[in-house]
Amino acid sequence: MTAGDIPITIGMPDQGFEGYRFVGYNLYDTLILWDLSQGETEADVKPGLATEWSVDPENHNVWTYKLREGVKFHDGCDFNADNVVWNYNRYMDEKHPNFNPQQFGAIRTRTTNIASVDKVDDYTVTFTTKEPDSLFPLQTSFIFLISQCALEAVGGDYGAYAMAPSGTGPYKFDKLTPRERLELVPNTDYWDETRIPKHDRLVLLPMPEATTRAAALMSGQVDFVEAPSPDTIPMLEGSGMQIVTAPYPHNWGYQLNFVDGPFKDKAVRQAANYAINREEMVAMLNGYAIEGYGVYPPTAKYYGNPFRYEYDPEKAKAMLAEAGCEPCEITLAISTSGSGQMQPLPMNELVKSQLEAAGFTVTLDVMDWNKLIDVALKGRPTYPEYDGINVSRAVQDPFSGMFRFMMSSQFAPNGSNFGHYKNDESDALVKAIYEEFDPVKRDELLVKAHEMFVEEALMLFITHDVNPRAIAPNVKGFVQAQSWFQDLTPVSVE
Amino acid sequence: MLNYILRRVAYAIPISLGVTIFCFALVYLAPGDPLTRLLPDDATAETIALIKAAYGFDKPIPIQYLNWLGRALTGDLGQSIQTNRAVADEVLIALGNTIIISTAAVILAFTLAFVMGTVAAYYNGGVADRVATSVSVLGVSIPNYWFGIVLIIIFAVNLRWLPATGMGPGGSEGFSIWEWSSVKFAILPVLTMAMVPIGIIMRSTRSAVSEVLSQDFVQTLRAKGMGEAAVLRHAVRNALPGVLAVMGLQFGYLMGGSILIETIFTWPGTGSLLNQAILNRDIPVLQGTILVLALIFVMTNLAVDILQTAVDPRIKRG
């Protein structure tokens, strides 16, 4: 793993989606799971601890979930409606006896729209939302359910529970040495027989240093490493390692400031997008990236047929001249490292040189990752001096990928709309999507939203990561899904 | 003497206090927020306020500091924001892991550097001196993280003699300094760590010994027919107090672990604990670790002072 510590084992993991990938979906299940069994198309959701879910046709604020029967937690306790109600309340309600601020904060953005969770019978629950949300089921695919009896067995002490966690997932907890290793063993009673792990033990080791990960793999100490740096990949391949890659919903670009600087003019935003030579960027990354012309890679469900900003520096110059932005001075906030940031320094240098070739004057303000997150959270009211911020994002669901950047209700510091983009048309479109409960029509609107996002040049689009992983030659069966999450259960070691 | 020791121990209190205030202030001056890592990247102001209150970060900084200090005085260093684990346990475990490699590195580096320094001083300007000086210049100027990576490439990746990273299959709990299966994991980190002090100590030994060798009493010793080995013994003994002071500083420094070396070798010691705490802005862990390390540094210096008195009765303490 690239994390510096073992992700927390008490339900909602920390360490970003890497924590979800290796601890969350291995120890635990969610009501709705992600289907990670193939790598041909973008991963979609599938039944998890819920077998079916539907919205009340009369009242679009009520969702009914049918739960899977006969599922047991690793500690032997039954999974049922009481458990779902208990878990959701412990995440949402600050007066709940098992409230934990870290857990509350970690999942808060996905629970804000839930008014209540109620048990109908032992295997049916209803969720009541505050506002209609046609995409609500997606939120429940990120919320992990832990065993209430296991937490009560340790008197509600999360520190003790972390050392003896119990879920319903395909792996059982075996051993945890904080900051060093987490050992998981197959759950041979897993409810989905096709996903009972085909290896004896899964050992997770945090190794934040890319060189160390490569060396550990090549010296035979580990079988599987995340995110080798592109320049070590030829060497890894040379020593017989398998390199797997796949597009996934990751977006590396810049959120822009729509109020204070030149990017308030749409023509300037579009000019910046025309100035980017994405082919050159991918080449610099040794081919381990995809050219980015939108929020999503083209294989994604909502990609559609958006306007395409082909590299055209002359056109960019002409547009800047017409917009009267000469020289067009912009300041970009960038980080030295960070989750999903790929190789921020050389990549930003390249973007700067490309923008400058088209008539921009670019100042890169380099800062530590925590500081950049702070800038993103507080937004342009606190940081009007930044015309763009280079925060790469997970764009797995439409809210994370698009809505939070295009809705005026998400103005920072109350949301992720860093640069205060406001457009009645886009607000209306998002509202229409939330209120469209016919999946086909809703998906058509989502495609429209993405096309509008691109046409408006709501971001400076650069590239998408392909998440390379390096695997020892004797490890078989791993299929890289087009997702932030991955299924390790089919992996076997020869 | 006892008086002196007590007074020195008492000095440690204001020093440690100063260190904690300084570090508390630094954490708040640094950009970013202790809660950023706890919150999703689109947390609302309402969520942030609730979490701040839950952790007591909504109180004024001096109050936060006093609250922390009050608990620290009773031995309770608090809990990690990130993991809920007790800071005291985290620091003790990390310190135990660092001591394994730093003690080995200290023994290796001090012995080698002292012998090399003495030989270099004795054969001042000769081949041995040049070799020893070259080694020490290399030791001082090679970045140790680079040296560590080179060692990994040679011994772990190419030759496959030694493992590249970690503390072995049992982790720190299963580590035993009496078993090769554990010890082999420590060899590369120890070698890398030993490179840090070797140059400095060798240089100070060399200059201290050669200075003593040029003094009049050495000529007197030789004049009265004393053998060269005995002369050298006198010289070394006279040079020792100065060298000990340098060694003490280096020892304290190595006990703090090395962030770079521990990160490269994923050695779960104090350096990597600090590094994680800094990245996560995990203030309780940061504070607790720095406090313990500061105390160790102060105690090491005290031990060196006492040792100096023991080897050189001319130094009077009181």
Short mmCIF file of N, CA, C and O in Angstrom, two decimals, chain A residues 124-205:
data_model
loop_
_atom_site.label_atom_id
_atom_site.label_comp_id
_atom_site.label_asym_id
_atom_site.label_seq_id
_atom_site.Cartn_x
_atom_site.Cartn_y
_atom_site.Cartn_z
N THR A 124 -36.09 -5.83 6.25
CA THR A 124 -36.45 -4.69 5.42
C THR A 124 -36.19 -3.41 6.19
O THR A 124 -36.56 -3.30 7.36
N VAL A 125 -35.53 -2.45 5.53
CA VAL A 125 -35.37 -1.13 6.14
C VAL A 125 -35.81 -0.07 5.14
O VAL A 125 -35.79 -0.30 3.93
N THR A 126 -36.21 1.10 5.67
CA THR A 126 -36.49 2.22 4.78
C THR A 126 -35.57 3.37 5.15
O THR A 126 -35.26 3.59 6.32
N PHE A 127 -35.14 4.07 4.12
CA PHE A 127 -34.38 5.31 4.30
C PHE A 127 -35.28 6.46 3.88
O PHE A 127 -35.88 6.41 2.80
N THR A 128 -35.38 7.47 4.72
CA THR A 128 -36.13 8.66 4.33
C THR A 128 -35.12 9.78 4.09
O THR A 128 -34.29 10.07 4.96
N THR A 129 -35.20 10.38 2.91
CA THR A 129 -34.24 11.45 2.60
C THR A 129 -34.90 12.81 2.80
O THR A 129 -36.12 12.92 2.79
N LYS A 130 -34.07 13.81 2.99
CA LYS A 130 -34.59 15.17 3.19
C LYS A 130 -35.05 15.75 1.85
O LYS A 130 -36.07 16.41 1.76
N GLU A 131 -34.22 15.53 0.82
CA GLU A 131 -34.56 16.00 -0.52
C GLU A 131 -34.61 14.76 -1.41
O GLU A 131 -33.88 13.81 -1.17
N PRO A 132 -35.43 14.80 -2.47
CA PRO A 132 -35.44 13.67 -3.39
C PRO A 132 -34.04 13.48 -3.98
O PRO A 132 -33.38 14.48 -4.31
N ASP A 133 -33.59 12.25 -4.11
CA ASP A 133 -32.25 12.00 -4.63
C ASP A 133 -32.28 10.69 -5.41
O ASP A 133 -32.23 9.61 -4.83
N SER A 134 -32.35 10.83 -6.73
CA SER A 134 -32.45 9.62 -7.56
C SER A 134 -31.16 8.81 -7.51
O SER A 134 -31.12 7.66 -7.89
N LEU A 135 -30.07 9.42 -7.04
CA LEU A 135 -28.79 8.72 -6.98
C LEU A 135 -28.50 8.20 -5.57
O LEU A 135 -27.40 7.75 -5.29
N PHE A 136 -29.50 8.27 -4.70
CA PHE A 136 -29.28 7.90 -3.31
C PHE A 136 -28.63 6.52 -3.12
O PHE A 136 -27.72 6.37 -2.30
N PRO A 137 -29.06 5.49 -3.86
CA PRO A 137 -28.47 4.16 -3.61
C PRO A 137 -26.94 4.16 -3.68
O PRO A 137 -26.28 3.43 -2.96
N LEU A 138 -26.37 5.03 -4.55
CA LEU A 138 -24.91 5.07 -4.65
C LEU A 138 -24.27 5.42 -3.31
O LEU A 138 -23.22 4.89 -2.96
N GLN A 139 -24.91 6.30 -2.55
CA GLN A 139 -24.33 6.68 -1.25
C GLN A 139 -24.19 5.46 -0.34
O GLN A 139 -23.22 5.32 0.39
N THR A 140 -25.18 4.56 -0.43
CA THR A 140 -25.13 3.40 0.47
C THR A 140 -24.09 2.38 0.01
O THR A 140 -23.84 1.40 0.70
N SER A 141 -23.45 2.61 -1.14
CA SER A 141 -22.39 1.69 -1.57
C SER A 141 -21.06 2.05 -0.93
O SER A 141 -20.06 1.37 -1.14
N PHE A 142 -21.03 3.12 -0.14
CA PHE A 142 -19.77 3.55 0.49
C PHE A 142 -19.82 3.40 2.01
O PHE A 142 -18.88 3.77 2.69
N ILE A 143 -20.95 2.91 2.54
CA ILE A 143 -21.11 2.92 4.00
C ILE A 143 -21.02 1.49 4.54
O ILE A 143 -21.86 0.65 4.26
N PHE A 144 -19.96 1.24 5.31
CA PHE A 144 -19.66 -0.12 5.78
C PHE A 144 -20.42 -0.45 7.06
O PHE A 144 -20.63 0.42 7.91
N LEU A 145 -20.80 -1.73 7.17
CA LEU A 145 -21.59 -2.15 8.32
C LEU A 145 -20.76 -3.07 9.21
O LEU A 145 -20.24 -4.09 8.76
N ILE A 146 -20.65 -2.70 10.48
CA ILE A 146 -19.85 -3.49 11.42
C ILE A 146 -20.77 -4.25 12.37
O ILE A 146 -21.97 -3.97 12.45
N SER A 147 -20.21 -5.20 13.09
CA SER A 147 -21.01 -6.02 14.00
C SER A 147 -21.25 -5.27 15.31
O SER A 147 -20.30 -4.88 16.00
N GLN A 148 -22.52 -5.10 15.63
CA GLN A 148 -22.84 -4.40 16.87
C GLN A 148 -22.38 -5.23 18.07
O GLN A 148 -21.85 -4.69 19.04
N CYS A 149 -22.57 -6.57 18.01
CA CYS A 149 -22.18 -7.34 19.20
C CYS A 149 -20.67 -7.33 19.41
O CYS A 149 -20.21 -7.36 20.55
N ALA A 150 -19.89 -7.24 18.30
CA ALA A 150 -18.44 -7.20 18.49
C ALA A 150 -18.02 -5.90 19.18
O ALA A 150 -17.12 -5.90 20.02
N LEU A 151 -18.68 -4.79 18.83
CA LEU A 151 -18.34 -3.53 19.48
C LEU A 151 -18.79 -3.55 20.94
O LEU A 151 -18.08 -3.10 21.84
N GLU A 152 -19.99 -4.14 21.17
CA GLU A 152 -20.48 -4.20 22.56
C GLU A 152 -19.63 -5.14 23.41
O GLU A 152 -19.45 -4.91 24.61
N ALA A 153 -19.07 -6.17 22.78
CA ALA A 153 -18.23 -7.13 23.52
C ALA A 153 -17.01 -6.44 24.13
O ALA A 153 -16.47 -6.89 25.14
N VAL A 154 -16.58 -5.33 23.52
CA VAL A 154 -15.43 -4.60 24.08
C VAL A 154 -15.91 -3.32 24.77
O VAL A 154 -15.15 -2.36 24.91
N GLY A 155 -17.18 -3.31 25.15
CA GLY A 155 -17.70 -2.17 25.90
C GLY A 155 -17.78 -0.88 25.11
O GLY A 155 -17.72 0.21 25.68
N GLY A 156 -17.89 -0.99 23.79
CA GLY A 156 -18.03 0.21 22.97
C GLY A 156 -16.73 0.96 22.76
O GLY A 156 -16.74 2.07 22.25
N ASP A 157 -15.61 0.35 23.14
CA ASP A 157 -14.31 1.02 23.02
C ASP A 157 -13.76 0.77 21.61
O ASP A 157 -13.36 -0.35 21.27
N TYR A 158 -13.72 1.84 20.79
CA TYR A 158 -13.29 1.67 19.41
C TYR A 158 -11.82 1.28 19.30
O TYR A 158 -11.42 0.60 18.36
N GLY A 159 -11.02 1.72 20.27
CA GLY A 159 -9.60 1.34 20.26
C GLY A 159 -9.46 -0.17 20.38
O GLY A 159 -8.66 -0.80 19.69
N ALA A 160 -10.26 -0.78 21.27
CA ALA A 160 -10.20 -2.24 21.46
C ALA A 160 -10.86 -2.95 20.28
O ALA A 160 -10.38 -3.98 19.81
N TYR A 161 -11.97 -2.36 19.78
CA TYR A 161 -12.65 -2.98 18.64
C TYR A 161 -11.72 -3.03 17.42
O TYR A 161 -11.74 -3.99 16.65
N ALA A 162 -10.88 -1.99 17.26
CA ALA A 162 -9.97 -1.94 16.11
C ALA A 162 -9.04 -3.15 16.08
O ALA A 162 -8.58 -3.56 15.02
N MET A 163 -8.77 -3.74 17.25
CA MET A 163 -7.88 -4.89 17.32
C MET A 163 -8.66 -6.21 17.25
O MET A 163 -8.07 -7.28 17.29
N ALA A 164 -9.99 -6.14 17.18
CA ALA A 164 -10.82 -7.34 17.05
C ALA A 164 -12.09 -7.01 16.27
O ALA A 164 -13.19 -7.22 16.74
N PRO A 165 -11.93 -6.48 15.06
CA PRO A 165 -13.11 -6.05 14.31
C PRO A 165 -13.85 -7.25 13.70
O PRO A 165 -13.25 -8.31 13.50
N SER A 166 -15.12 -7.06 13.45
CA SER A 166 -15.90 -8.14 12.87
C SER A 166 -16.88 -7.57 11.85
O SER A 166 -17.67 -6.68 12.15
N GLY A 167 -16.78 -8.10 10.63
CA GLY A 167 -17.67 -7.65 9.57
C GLY A 167 -18.35 -8.83 8.93
O GLY A 167 -18.41 -9.92 9.51
N THR A 168 -18.88 -8.63 7.70
CA THR A 168 -19.46 -9.74 6.97
C THR A 168 -18.65 -10.01 5.71
O THR A 168 -19.03 -10.81 4.88
N GLY A 169 -17.54 -9.29 5.51
CA GLY A 169 -16.82 -9.31 4.25
C GLY A 169 -16.10 -10.61 3.93
O GLY A 169 -16.09 -11.54 4.74
N PRO A 170 -15.49 -10.69 2.73
CA PRO A 170 -14.84 -11.92 2.29
C PRO A 170 -13.58 -12.29 3.08
O PRO A 170 -13.10 -13.42 2.96
N TYR A 171 -13.06 -11.35 3.87
CA TYR A 171 -11.89 -11.67 4.69
C TYR A 171 -12.22 -11.45 6.16
O TYR A 171 -12.95 -10.53 6.51
N LYS A 172 -11.62 -12.32 6.99
CA LYS A 172 -11.73 -12.12 8.44
C LYS A 172 -10.44 -11.51 8.96
O LYS A 172 -9.36 -11.78 8.43
N PHE A 173 -10.59 -10.76 10.02
CA PHE A 173 -9.42 -10.17 10.67
C PHE A 173 -8.61 -11.26 11.35
O PHE A 173 -9.16 -12.15 11.99
N ASP A 174 -7.29 -11.20 11.21
CA ASP A 174 -6.46 -12.14 11.97
C ASP A 174 -5.53 -11.42 12.94
O ASP A 174 -5.52 -11.71 14.12
N LYS A 175 -4.76 -10.43 12.43
CA LYS A 175 -3.76 -9.81 13.29
C LYS A 175 -3.47 -8.40 12.80
O LYS A 175 -3.42 -8.17 11.60
N LEU A 176 -3.28 -7.50 13.74
CA LEU A 176 -2.94 -6.13 13.36
C LEU A 176 -1.79 -5.63 14.22
O LEU A 176 -1.86 -5.68 15.44
N THR A 177 -0.70 -5.22 13.58
CA THR A 177 0.36 -4.51 14.29
C THR A 177 0.30 -3.09 13.76
O THR A 177 0.62 -2.86 12.59
N PRO A 178 -0.14 -2.15 14.61
CA PRO A 178 -0.31 -0.80 14.10
C PRO A 178 0.95 -0.29 13.40
O PRO A 178 2.05 -0.56 13.86
N ARG A 179 0.75 0.41 12.31
CA ARG A 179 1.79 1.03 11.50
C ARG A 179 2.65 0.00 10.77
O ARG A 179 3.53 0.38 10.01
N GLU A 180 2.42 -1.30 10.99
CA GLU A 180 3.29 -2.27 10.33
C GLU A 180 2.55 -3.21 9.39
O GLU A 180 2.91 -3.34 8.24
N ARG A 181 1.54 -3.90 9.89
CA ARG A 181 0.88 -4.87 9.05
C ARG A 181 -0.50 -5.24 9.54
O ARG A 181 -0.80 -5.17 10.74
N LEU A 182 -1.33 -5.61 8.56
CA LEU A 182 -2.65 -6.14 8.87
C LEU A 182 -2.73 -7.49 8.16
O LEU A 182 -2.43 -7.58 6.98
N GLU A 183 -3.11 -8.53 8.92
CA GLU A 183 -3.21 -9.84 8.30
C GLU A 183 -4.67 -10.28 8.29
O GLU A 183 -5.34 -10.27 9.31
N LEU A 184 -5.13 -10.67 7.10
CA LEU A 184 -6.50 -11.11 6.93
C LEU A 184 -6.49 -12.55 6.43
O LEU A 184 -5.58 -12.96 5.71
N VAL A 185 -7.52 -13.30 6.82
CA VAL A 185 -7.64 -14.69 6.34
C VAL A 185 -9.01 -14.84 5.68
O VAL A 185 -9.95 -14.10 5.99
N PRO A 186 -9.14 -15.81 4.75
CA PRO A 186 -10.41 -15.95 4.04
C PRO A 186 -11.57 -16.25 4.98
O PRO A 186 -11.43 -16.98 5.96
N ASN A 187 -12.71 -15.67 4.65
CA ASN A 187 -13.95 -15.99 5.34
C ASN A 187 -14.61 -17.11 4.53
O ASN A 187 -15.26 -16.86 3.53
N THR A 188 -14.39 -18.35 4.96
CA THR A 188 -14.84 -19.49 4.15
C THR A 188 -16.36 -19.62 4.13
O THR A 188 -16.91 -20.37 3.34
N ASP A 189 -17.03 -18.88 5.01
CA ASP A 189 -18.50 -18.90 5.02
C ASP A 189 -19.09 -17.70 4.30
O ASP A 189 -20.25 -17.37 4.50
N TYR A 190 -18.30 -17.01 3.48
CA TYR A 190 -18.80 -15.78 2.85
C TYR A 190 -20.05 -16.08 2.04
O TYR A 190 -20.14 -17.09 1.35
N TRP A 191 -21.02 -15.17 2.13
CA TRP A 191 -22.33 -15.41 1.49
C TRP A 191 -22.26 -15.50 -0.02
O TRP A 191 -23.08 -16.14 -0.65
N ASP A 192 -21.25 -14.84 -0.63
CA ASP A 192 -21.09 -14.95 -2.08
C ASP A 192 -19.97 -15.96 -2.33
O ASP A 192 -18.80 -15.62 -2.26
N GLU A 193 -20.38 -17.22 -2.66
CA GLU A 193 -19.37 -18.29 -2.75
C GLU A 193 -18.33 -18.02 -3.82
O GLU A 193 -17.20 -18.50 -3.72
N THR A 194 -18.71 -17.24 -4.85
CA THR A 194 -17.74 -16.99 -5.92
C THR A 194 -16.62 -16.08 -5.44
O THR A 194 -15.60 -15.96 -6.11
N ARG A 195 -16.81 -15.44 -4.32
CA ARG A 195 -15.80 -14.50 -3.85
C ARG A 195 -15.10 -14.95 -2.57
O ARG A 195 -14.56 -14.14 -1.83
N ILE A 196 -15.09 -16.28 -2.31
CA ILE A 196 -14.29 -16.75 -1.18
C ILE A 196 -12.82 -16.73 -1.65
O ILE A 196 -12.50 -17.26 -2.70
N PRO A 197 -11.95 -16.06 -0.90
CA PRO A 197 -10.57 -15.85 -1.37
C PRO A 197 -9.86 -17.16 -1.73
O PRO A 197 -10.00 -18.16 -1.04
N LYS A 198 -9.08 -17.10 -2.83
CA LYS A 198 -8.39 -18.29 -3.32
C LYS A 198 -6.93 -18.32 -2.86
O LYS A 198 -6.09 -18.93 -3.49
N HIS A 199 -6.63 -17.63 -1.79
CA HIS A 199 -5.29 -17.70 -1.21
C HIS A 199 -5.46 -17.84 0.29
O HIS A 199 -6.56 -17.65 0.82
N ASP A 200 -4.38 -18.19 0.99
CA ASP A 200 -4.51 -18.53 2.41
C ASP A 200 -4.49 -17.32 3.32
O ASP A 200 -5.00 -17.36 4.44
N ARG A 201 -3.86 -16.27 2.89
CA ARG A 201 -3.64 -15.15 3.79
C ARG A 201 -3.34 -13.90 2.99
O ARG A 201 -2.66 -13.96 1.97
N LEU A 202 -3.88 -12.79 3.44
CA LEU A 202 -3.62 -11.52 2.77
C LEU A 202 -2.92 -10.62 3.79
O LEU A 202 -3.48 -10.31 4.83
N VAL A 203 -1.67 -10.26 3.49
CA VAL A 203 -0.91 -9.41 4.41
C VAL A 203 -0.77 -8.03 3.78
O VAL A 203 -0.27 -7.91 2.66
N LEU A 204 -1.24 -7.01 4.47
CA LEU A 204 -1.17 -5.65 3.95
C LEU A 204 -0.05 -4.89 4.66
O LEU A 204 -0.02 -4.84 5.89
N LEU A 205 0.87 -4.33 3.89
CA LEU A 205 2.00 -3.59 4.47
C LEU A 205 1.99 -2.16 3.96
O LEU A 205 1.95 -1.93 2.76
#
